[in-house]
């Protein structure tokens, strides 16, 4: 089992099963944990963090993060969060960002983006399930824009019906 995990983390396995890139991204995101960041996050870390696709679109983000980095490091000094309980950990980190977001607006912006990422496939599975219900094998050649419009209409109608019945 450990060899299998090592092979996946180092991309020494079949192409679709390697997860070295995801492991690298997850490692970079530790910069947003104030209990971890002090003394570990540096200019190289900031550059790699800013290159991530969900952060790279922010204008001048590297410059902004670098400008705020020294103050962010000082604020992170001595921060401790309980890592043994995921609920407590999440609450503590979110509370820290809520109280420090004005001091480090660009770091807080990146934290907000990252904390909104869903680490599961439930939403895409829901869409595939909806598509299966709406489009059987006889409509497998439908155009993508037709599929998109049909799913959006169905989803939005379901949401609107739930709100009006409340």
CSV table of C-alpha atoms in Angstrom, one decimal:
chain,number,residue,atom,x,y,z
A,1,UNK,CA,0.0,0.0,0.0
A,2,UNK,CA,2.8,2.4,0.8
A,3,UNK,CA,4.6,1.6,-2.5
A,4,UNK,CA,1.3,2.3,-4.3
A,5,UNK,CA,0.9,5.6,-2.5
A,6,UNK,CA,4.5,6.6,-3.2
A,7,UNK,CA,4.1,5.7,-6.9
A,8,UNK,CA,1.0,7.9,-7.1
A,9,UNK,CA,2.7,10.9,-5.3
A,10,UNK,CA,5.8,10.7,-7.4
A,11,UNK,CA,4.0,9.9,-10.7
A,12,UNK,CA,5.6,6.5,-11.2
A,13,UNK,CA,2.3,5.0,-12.0
A,14,UNK,CA,0.0,4.9,-15.0
A,15,UNK,CA,-0.8,8.3,-16.4
A,16,UNK,CA,-4.3,9.0,-15.1
A,17,UNK,CA,-3.5,7.8,-11.5
A,18,UNK,CA,-0.5,10.1,-10.8
A,19,UNK,CA,-1.3,12.8,-8.3
A,20,UNK,CA,2.1,14.6,-7.9
A,21,UNK,CA,0.6,17.9,-9.3
A,22,UNK,CA,-2.3,17.8,-6.9
A,23,UNK,CA,0.0,17.0,-4.0
A,24,UNK,CA,2.2,20.0,-5.0
A,25,UNK,CA,-0.9,22.3,-5.2
A,26,UNK,CA,-2.1,21.1,-1.8
A,27,UNK,CA,1.3,21.8,-0.4
A,28,UNK,CA,1.3,25.4,-1.7
A,29,UNK,CA,-2.1,26.0,-0.2
A,30,UNK,CA,-0.7,25.4,3.3
A,31,UNK,CA,0.5,29.0,3.0
A,32,UNK,CA,-3.0,30.1,3.9
A,33,UNK,CA,-2.9,28.2,7.2
A,34,UNK,CA,-1.5,30.9,9.6
A,35,UNK,CA,-0.2,28.2,12.0
A,36,UNK,CA,1.9,26.8,9.2
A,37,UNK,CA,3.0,29.9,7.2
A,38,UNK,CA,5.3,31.5,9.7
A,39,UNK,CA,8.9,31.0,8.7
A,40,UNK,CA,8.1,28.7,5.8
A,41,UNK,CA,6.4,30.9,3.2
A,42,UNK,CA,8.9,32.9,1.1
A,43,UNK,CA,9.1,34.7,-2.3
A,44,UNK,CA,9.4,31.4,-4.2
A,45,UNK,CA,6.3,30.1,-2.5
A,46,UNK,CA,4.4,33.2,-3.3
A,47,UNK,CA,5.4,33.0,-7.0
A,48,UNK,CA,4.3,29.4,-7.2
A,49,UNK,CA,1.0,30.1,-5.4
A,50,UNK,CA,0.3,33.0,-7.7
A,51,UNK,CA,0.8,30.8,-10.7
A,52,UNK,CA,-2.1,28.5,-9.8
A,53,UNK,CA,-4.9,28.8,-12.3
A,54,UNK,CA,-7.5,29.9,-9.8
A,55,UNK,CA,-5.2,32.7,-8.6
A,56,UNK,CA,-3.2,33.7,-11.7
A,57,UNK,CA,-6.1,35.8,-13.1
A,58,UNK,CA,-5.9,38.3,-10.2
A,59,UNK,CA,-4.2,41.5,-11.4
A,60,UNK,CA,-0.7,42.0,-10.1
A,61,UNK,CA,-1.2,39.3,-7.5
A,62,UNK,CA,2.4,38.5,-7.1
A,63,UNK,CA,3.3,42.1,-6.3
A,64,UNK,CA,0.5,42.5,-3.9
A,65,UNK,CA,1.2,39.2,-2.0
A,66,UNK,CA,4.9,40.0,-1.8
A,67,UNK,CA,4.2,43.5,-0.4
A,68,UNK,CA,1.9,42.0,2.3
A,69,UNK,CA,4.2,39.0,3.0
A,70,UNK,CA,6.4,40.5,5.8
A,71,UNK,CA,3.4,41.7,7.7
A,72,UNK,CA,1.6,38.4,7.1
A,73,UNK,CA,4.6,36.5,8.5
A,74,UNK,CA,4.6,38.7,11.6
A,75,UNK,CA,0.9,38.1,12.2
A,76,UNK,CA,1.3,34.3,11.7
A,77,UNK,CA,4.0,34.1,14.4
A,78,UNK,CA,2.8,32.1,17.3
A,79,UNK,CA,-0.6,31.2,15.8
A,80,UNK,CA,-1.7,27.8,16.8
A,81,UNK,CA,-4.7,25.8,15.6
A,82,UNK,CA,-5.9,22.4,16.6
A,83,UNK,CA,-5.1,20.0,13.7
A,84,UNK,CA,-6.7,16.9,15.4
A,85,UNK,CA,-10.3,18.0,14.7
A,86,UNK,CA,-11.2,19.2,11.2
A,87,UNK,CA,-14.2,21.2,12.4
A,88,UNK,CA,-12.2,23.0,15.1
A,89,UNK,CA,-9.3,23.5,12.6
A,90,UNK,CA,-11.6,25.0,10.0
A,91,UNK,CA,-13.4,27.2,12.5
A,92,UNK,CA,-10.0,28.5,13.8
A,93,UNK,CA,-8.5,29.2,10.4
A,94,UNK,CA,-11.7,30.9,9.1
A,95,UNK,CA,-11.9,33.0,12.3
A,96,UNK,CA,-8.3,34.1,11.9
A,97,UNK,CA,-8.9,35.2,8.3
A,98,UNK,CA,-12.1,37.0,9.3
A,99,UNK,CA,-10.3,39.0,11.9
A,100,UNK,CA,-7.2,39.7,9.7
A,101,UNK,CA,-8.7,40.1,6.2
A,102,UNK,CA,-8.4,43.9,6.2
A,103,UNK,CA,-4.7,43.8,7.2
A,104,UNK,CA,-3.9,41.4,4.3
A,105,UNK,CA,-6.6,42.0,1.7
A,106,UNK,CA,-4.8,40.2,-1.1
A,107,UNK,CA,-3.9,37.2,1.0
A,108,UNK,CA,-7.5,37.1,2.2
A,109,UNK,CA,-8.7,37.3,-1.4
A,110,UNK,CA,-6.6,34.2,-2.3
A,111,UNK,CA,-7.8,32.5,0.9
A,112,UNK,CA,-11.4,33.1,0.0
A,113,UNK,CA,-10.9,31.6,-3.5
A,114,UNK,CA,-9.1,28.6,-2.2
A,115,UNK,CA,-11.6,28.0,0.7
A,116,UNK,CA,-14.4,27.9,-1.9
A,117,UNK,CA,-12.9,25.1,-3.9
A,118,UNK,CA,-14.8,21.9,-3.5
A,119,UNK,CA,-12.5,18.9,-3.0
A,120,UNK,CA,-15.0,16.4,-4.3
A,121,UNK,CA,-16.8,15.5,-7.5
A,122,UNK,CA,-20.4,15.7,-6.2
A,123,UNK,CA,-21.4,18.7,-8.4
A,124,UNK,CA,-20.2,17.1,-11.6
A,125,UNK,CA,-21.7,13.8,-10.6
A,126,UNK,CA,-25.0,15.6,-10.2
A,127,UNK,CA,-24.8,17.1,-13.7
A,128,UNK,CA,-24.0,13.7,-15.2
A,129,UNK,CA,-26.9,12.2,-13.4
A,130,UNK,CA,-29.2,14.9,-14.7
A,131,UNK,CA,-27.9,14.4,-18.2
A,132,UNK,CA,-28.6,10.7,-18.0
A,133,UNK,CA,-32.2,11.4,-16.9
A,134,UNK,CA,-32.7,14.0,-19.6
A,135,UNK,CA,-30.9,12.5,-22.6
A,136,UNK,CA,-31.0,8.8,-23.2
A,137,UNK,CA,-28.8,6.9,-25.7
A,138,UNK,CA,-31.0,8.0,-28.6
A,139,UNK,CA,-29.9,11.6,-28.1
A,140,UNK,CA,-26.2,10.9,-27.7
A,141,UNK,CA,-25.4,13.1,-30.7
A,142,UNK,CA,-26.9,16.3,-29.3
A,143,UNK,CA,-24.9,19.4,-29.6
A,144,UNK,CA,-23.0,20.7,-26.5
A,145,UNK,CA,-24.9,24.0,-26.5
A,146,UNK,CA,-28.2,22.2,-26.6
A,147,UNK,CA,-27.2,20.0,-23.6
A,148,UNK,CA,-25.9,23.0,-21.7
A,149,UNK,CA,-29.1,25.0,-22.3
A,150,UNK,CA,-31.4,22.1,-21.3
A,151,UNK,CA,-29.5,21.4,-18.1
A,152,UNK,CA,-29.4,25.1,-17.1
A,153,UNK,CA,-33.2,25.4,-17.7
A,154,UNK,CA,-33.9,22.3,-15.8
A,155,UNK,CA,-31.7,23.2,-12.9
A,156,UNK,CA,-32.9,26.8,-12.7
A,157,UNK,CA,-36.5,25.7,-12.9
A,158,UNK,CA,-35.9,23.3,-10.0
A,159,UNK,CA,-34.3,26.0,-7.9
A,160,UNK,CA,-37.1,28.5,-8.7
A,161,UNK,CA,-39.8,25.9,-7.8
A,162,UNK,CA,-38.1,25.2,-4.5
A,163,UNK,CA,-38.0,28.9,-3.6
A,164,UNK,CA,-41.6,29.6,-4.6
A,165,UNK,CA,-42.9,26.6,-2.5
A,166,UNK,CA,-41.0,27.8,0.6
